[in-house]
Short mmCIF file of C-alpha atoms in Angstrom, two decimals:
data_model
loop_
_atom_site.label_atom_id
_atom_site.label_comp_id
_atom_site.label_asym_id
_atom_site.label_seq_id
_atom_site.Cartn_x
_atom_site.Cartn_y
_atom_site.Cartn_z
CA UNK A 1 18.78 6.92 -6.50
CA UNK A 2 16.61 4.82 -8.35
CA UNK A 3 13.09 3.57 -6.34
CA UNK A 4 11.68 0.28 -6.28
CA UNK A 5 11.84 -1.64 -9.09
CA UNK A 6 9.30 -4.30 -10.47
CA UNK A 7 8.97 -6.49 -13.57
CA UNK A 8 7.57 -7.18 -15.84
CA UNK A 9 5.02 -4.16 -15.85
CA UNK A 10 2.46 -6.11 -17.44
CA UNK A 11 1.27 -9.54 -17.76
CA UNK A 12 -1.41 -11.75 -19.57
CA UNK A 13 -1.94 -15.30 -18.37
CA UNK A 14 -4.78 -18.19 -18.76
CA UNK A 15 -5.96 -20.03 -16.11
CA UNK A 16 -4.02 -22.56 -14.67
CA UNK A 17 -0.91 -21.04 -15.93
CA UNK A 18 1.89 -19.86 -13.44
CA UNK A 19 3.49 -16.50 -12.98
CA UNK A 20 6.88 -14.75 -10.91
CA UNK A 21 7.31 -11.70 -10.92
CA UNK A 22 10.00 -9.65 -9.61
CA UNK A 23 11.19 -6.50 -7.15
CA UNK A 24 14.04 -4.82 -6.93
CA UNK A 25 13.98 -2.57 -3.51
CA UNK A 26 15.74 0.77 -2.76
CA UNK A 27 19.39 0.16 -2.66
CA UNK A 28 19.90 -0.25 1.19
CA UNK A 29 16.80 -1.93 1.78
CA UNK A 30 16.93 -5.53 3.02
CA UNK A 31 13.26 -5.53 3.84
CA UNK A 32 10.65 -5.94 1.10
CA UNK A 33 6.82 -6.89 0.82
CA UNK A 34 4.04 -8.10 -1.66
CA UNK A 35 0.55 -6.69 -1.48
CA UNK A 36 -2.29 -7.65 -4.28
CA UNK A 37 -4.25 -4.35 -5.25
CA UNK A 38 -7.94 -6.20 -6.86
CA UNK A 39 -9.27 -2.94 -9.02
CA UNK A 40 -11.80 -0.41 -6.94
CA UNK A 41 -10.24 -2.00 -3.77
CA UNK A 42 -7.02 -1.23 -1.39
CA UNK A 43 -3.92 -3.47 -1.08
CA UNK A 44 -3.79 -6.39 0.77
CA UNK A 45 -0.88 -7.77 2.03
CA UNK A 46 1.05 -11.20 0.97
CA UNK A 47 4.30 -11.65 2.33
CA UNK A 48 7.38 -9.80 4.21
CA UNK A 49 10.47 -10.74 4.08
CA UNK A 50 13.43 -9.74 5.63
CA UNK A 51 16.86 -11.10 5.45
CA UNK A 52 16.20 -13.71 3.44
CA UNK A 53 13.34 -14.82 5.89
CA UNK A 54 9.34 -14.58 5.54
CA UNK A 55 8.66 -12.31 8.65
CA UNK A 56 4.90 -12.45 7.69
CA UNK A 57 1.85 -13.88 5.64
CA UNK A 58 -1.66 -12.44 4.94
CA UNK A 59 -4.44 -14.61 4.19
CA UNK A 60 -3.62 -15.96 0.69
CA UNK A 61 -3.74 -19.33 -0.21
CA UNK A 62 -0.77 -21.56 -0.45
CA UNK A 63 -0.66 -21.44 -4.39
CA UNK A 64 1.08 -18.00 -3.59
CA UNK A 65 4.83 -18.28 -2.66
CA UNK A 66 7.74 -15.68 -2.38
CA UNK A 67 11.38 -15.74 -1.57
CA UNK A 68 14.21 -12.88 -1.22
CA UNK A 69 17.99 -13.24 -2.98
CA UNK A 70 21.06 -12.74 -1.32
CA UNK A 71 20.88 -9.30 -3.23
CA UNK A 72 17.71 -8.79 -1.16
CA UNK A 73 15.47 -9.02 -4.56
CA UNK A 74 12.22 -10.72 -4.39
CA UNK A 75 9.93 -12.63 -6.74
CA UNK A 76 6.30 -13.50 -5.88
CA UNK A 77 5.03 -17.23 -7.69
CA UNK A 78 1.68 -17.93 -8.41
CA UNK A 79 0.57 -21.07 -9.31
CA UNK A 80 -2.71 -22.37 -10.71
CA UNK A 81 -3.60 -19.19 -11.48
CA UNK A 82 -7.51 -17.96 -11.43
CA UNK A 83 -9.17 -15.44 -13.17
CA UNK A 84 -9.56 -13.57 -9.37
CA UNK A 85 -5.50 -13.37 -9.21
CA UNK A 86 -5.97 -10.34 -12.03
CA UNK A 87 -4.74 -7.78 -10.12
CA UNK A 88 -1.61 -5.20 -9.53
CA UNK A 89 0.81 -6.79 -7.66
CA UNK A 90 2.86 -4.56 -5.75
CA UNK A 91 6.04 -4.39 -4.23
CA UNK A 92 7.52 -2.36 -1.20
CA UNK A 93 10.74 -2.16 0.17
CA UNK A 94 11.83 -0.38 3.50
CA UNK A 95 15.01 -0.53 5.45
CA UNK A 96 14.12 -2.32 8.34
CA UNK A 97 12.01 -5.41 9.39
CA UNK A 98 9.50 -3.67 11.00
CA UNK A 99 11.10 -0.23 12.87
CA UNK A 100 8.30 2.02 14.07
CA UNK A 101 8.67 4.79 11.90
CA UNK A 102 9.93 2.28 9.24
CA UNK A 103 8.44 3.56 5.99
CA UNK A 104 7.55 1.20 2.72
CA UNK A 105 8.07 3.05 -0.23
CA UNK A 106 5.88 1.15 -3.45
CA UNK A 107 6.95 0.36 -6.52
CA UNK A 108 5.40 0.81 -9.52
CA UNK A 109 3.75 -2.67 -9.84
CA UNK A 110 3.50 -5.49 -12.18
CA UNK A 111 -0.84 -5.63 -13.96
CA UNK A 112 -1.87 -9.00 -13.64
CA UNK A 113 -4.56 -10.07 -16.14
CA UNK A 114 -5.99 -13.70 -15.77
CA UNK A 115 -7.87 -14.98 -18.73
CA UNK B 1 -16.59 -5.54 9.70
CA UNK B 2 -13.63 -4.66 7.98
CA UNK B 3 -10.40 -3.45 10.17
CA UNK B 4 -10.17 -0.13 7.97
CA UNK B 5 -13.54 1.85 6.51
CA UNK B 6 -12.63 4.44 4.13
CA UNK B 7 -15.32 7.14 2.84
CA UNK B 8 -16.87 5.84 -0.16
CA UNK B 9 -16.38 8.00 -3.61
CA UNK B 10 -15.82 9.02 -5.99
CA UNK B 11 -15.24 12.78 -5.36
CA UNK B 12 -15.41 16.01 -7.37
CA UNK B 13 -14.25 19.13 -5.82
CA UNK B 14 -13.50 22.55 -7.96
CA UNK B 15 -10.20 23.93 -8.03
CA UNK B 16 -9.11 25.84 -4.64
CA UNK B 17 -11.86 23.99 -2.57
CA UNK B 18 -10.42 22.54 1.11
CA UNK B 19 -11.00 18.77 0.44
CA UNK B 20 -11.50 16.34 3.62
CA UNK B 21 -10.83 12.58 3.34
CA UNK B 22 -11.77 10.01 6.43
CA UNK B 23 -10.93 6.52 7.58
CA UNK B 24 -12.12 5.05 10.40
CA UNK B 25 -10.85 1.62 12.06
CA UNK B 26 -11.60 -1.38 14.55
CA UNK B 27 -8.21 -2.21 15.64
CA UNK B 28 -6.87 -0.16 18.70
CA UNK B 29 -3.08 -1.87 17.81
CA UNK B 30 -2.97 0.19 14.73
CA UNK B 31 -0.32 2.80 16.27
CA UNK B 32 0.62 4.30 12.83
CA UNK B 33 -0.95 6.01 9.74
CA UNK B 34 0.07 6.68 6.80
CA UNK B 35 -1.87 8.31 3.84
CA UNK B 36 -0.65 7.43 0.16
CA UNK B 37 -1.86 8.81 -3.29
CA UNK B 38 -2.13 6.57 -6.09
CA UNK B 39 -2.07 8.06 -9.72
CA UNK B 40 -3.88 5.82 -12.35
CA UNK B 41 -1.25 2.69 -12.98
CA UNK B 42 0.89 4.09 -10.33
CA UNK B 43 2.52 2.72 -7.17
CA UNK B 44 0.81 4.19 -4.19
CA UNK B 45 3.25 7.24 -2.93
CA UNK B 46 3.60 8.15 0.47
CA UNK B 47 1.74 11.76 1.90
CA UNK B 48 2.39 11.67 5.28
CA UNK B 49 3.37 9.25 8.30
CA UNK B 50 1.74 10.19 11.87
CA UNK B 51 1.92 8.18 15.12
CA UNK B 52 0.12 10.64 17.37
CA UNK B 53 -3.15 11.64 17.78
CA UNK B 54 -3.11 15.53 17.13
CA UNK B 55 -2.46 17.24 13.54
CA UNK B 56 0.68 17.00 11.52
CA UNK B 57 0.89 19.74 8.48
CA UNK B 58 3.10 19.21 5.30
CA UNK B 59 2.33 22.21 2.64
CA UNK B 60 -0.76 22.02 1.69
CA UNK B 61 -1.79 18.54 3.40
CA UNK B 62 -2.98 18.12 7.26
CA UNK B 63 -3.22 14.75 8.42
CA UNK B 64 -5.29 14.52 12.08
CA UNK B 65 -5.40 11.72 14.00
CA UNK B 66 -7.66 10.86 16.84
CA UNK B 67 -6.96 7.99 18.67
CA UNK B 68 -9.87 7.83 20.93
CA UNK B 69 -12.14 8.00 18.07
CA UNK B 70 -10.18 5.56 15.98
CA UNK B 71 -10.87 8.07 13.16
CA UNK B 72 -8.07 9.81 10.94
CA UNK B 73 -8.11 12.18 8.21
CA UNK B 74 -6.87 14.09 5.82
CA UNK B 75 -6.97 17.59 4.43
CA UNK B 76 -5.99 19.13 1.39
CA UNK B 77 -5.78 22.94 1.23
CA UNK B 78 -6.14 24.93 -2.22
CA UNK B 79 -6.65 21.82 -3.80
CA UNK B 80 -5.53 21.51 -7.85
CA UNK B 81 -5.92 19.43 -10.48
CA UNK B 82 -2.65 17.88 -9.75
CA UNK B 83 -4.32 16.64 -6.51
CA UNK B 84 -6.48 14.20 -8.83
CA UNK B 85 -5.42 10.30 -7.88
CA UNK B 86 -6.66 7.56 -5.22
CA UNK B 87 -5.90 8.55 -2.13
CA UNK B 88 -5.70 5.65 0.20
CA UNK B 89 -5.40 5.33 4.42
CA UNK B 90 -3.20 3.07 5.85
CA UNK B 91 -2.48 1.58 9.31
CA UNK B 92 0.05 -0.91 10.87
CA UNK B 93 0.85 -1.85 14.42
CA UNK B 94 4.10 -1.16 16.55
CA UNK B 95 7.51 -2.73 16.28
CA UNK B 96 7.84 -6.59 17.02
CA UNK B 97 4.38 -7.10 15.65
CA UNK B 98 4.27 -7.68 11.83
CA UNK B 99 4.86 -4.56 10.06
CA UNK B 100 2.36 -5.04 7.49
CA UNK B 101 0.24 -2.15 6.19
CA UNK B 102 -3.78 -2.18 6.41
CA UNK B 103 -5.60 -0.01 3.88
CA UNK B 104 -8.52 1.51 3.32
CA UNK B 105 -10.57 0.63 0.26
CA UNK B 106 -9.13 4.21 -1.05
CA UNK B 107 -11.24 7.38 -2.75
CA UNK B 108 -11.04 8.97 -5.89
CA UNK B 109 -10.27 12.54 -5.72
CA UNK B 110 -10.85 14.87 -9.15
CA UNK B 111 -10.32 18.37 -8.95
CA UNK B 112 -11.96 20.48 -11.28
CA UNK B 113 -9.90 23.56 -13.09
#
């Protein structure tokens, strides 16, 4: 079974530019999030969504935007972008919205750099 | 303060050495915790999930929780090399809240052969 999928796995942008990138979850999962992973640091979430629907939003400005696909695929959009969006940007997927022992199993993440 | 403190690093432990890794938190809703280990430009990977406080033992890994303390950890056993990555803490609330994860800032492990 093949594990969450993200693309592309790199990325080199100038400020101002824009950016999507895209997840694939676990086949089965309808459920997937975006965290932001700033080097030395942990990741912080972005988004949930589940079903089509955001089901949650960290504390990111409104330049960030996601949506989910009928095929329960996701792509994150970043506008304006800053030199303090370089980052990994990574994906999770997990079969429920938010079950208690729901687990989020992390793709391998798309590297952000922001020139 | 930040909802999740994680040990500062980096750390260097020989081969075979029992390594401990900490995390404390703020937030009495976190109900679960989850450590992950991140290999360089990897996705973090999940160790082990525990709701309880008390000890939960996979192989060579121990997580402990203690709930009253608001402090979790994590032990490795026999450590080896292969057990050289980020290892990160994580926390999220129960059901019907949003299921988002909280990390830790995350510690580098490197085991010595």
């Amino acid at each position: 079974d093949a594990g969450v999928t993200q693309s592309p796995t790199h990325l080199i942008k100038t400020r101002g530019q824009h950016v999507t990138l895209r997840c694939s979850p676990i086949s089965g999962h309808k459920s997937v999030s975006w965290y932001q992973q700033v080097l030395g640091q942990g990741p912080q979430f972005i988004f949930q969504y589940y079903e089509k629907e955001e089901r949650g939003r960290g504390n990111f400005p409104d330049r960030f935007s996601a949506r989910q696909f009928p095929n329960y695929s996701s792509e994150l959009n970043v506008n304006a972008l800053l030199l303090g969006d370089s980052a990994l940007y990574l994906c999770a997927s997990s079969s429920h919205n938010s079950g208690d022992t729901d687990t989020q199993y992390f793709g391998p993440g798309t590297r952000l750099t922001v020139l | 303060q930040k909802e999740v403190e994680q040990d500062p690093g980096p750390l260097s432990v020989p081969e075979g050495a029992i390594v401990s890794l900490n995390c404390t938190y703020s937030n009495s809703a976190f109900q679960y915790f989850m450590w992950y280990r991140q290999y360089s430009r990897k996705g973090p990977e999940l160790l082990m999930y525990t709701y309880s406080s008390g000890n939960k033992e996979d192989g060579r890994f121990t997580a402990q929780v203690d709930k009253s303390s608001k402090y979790i950890s994590l032990f490795i056993r026999d450590s080896q090399p292969s057990d050289s990555a980020t290892y990160l803490c994580a926390m999220k609330r129960p059901a019907g809240a949003n299921s988002k994860l909280t990390f830790g800032k995350g510690i580098t492990l490197s085991v010595r052969p």
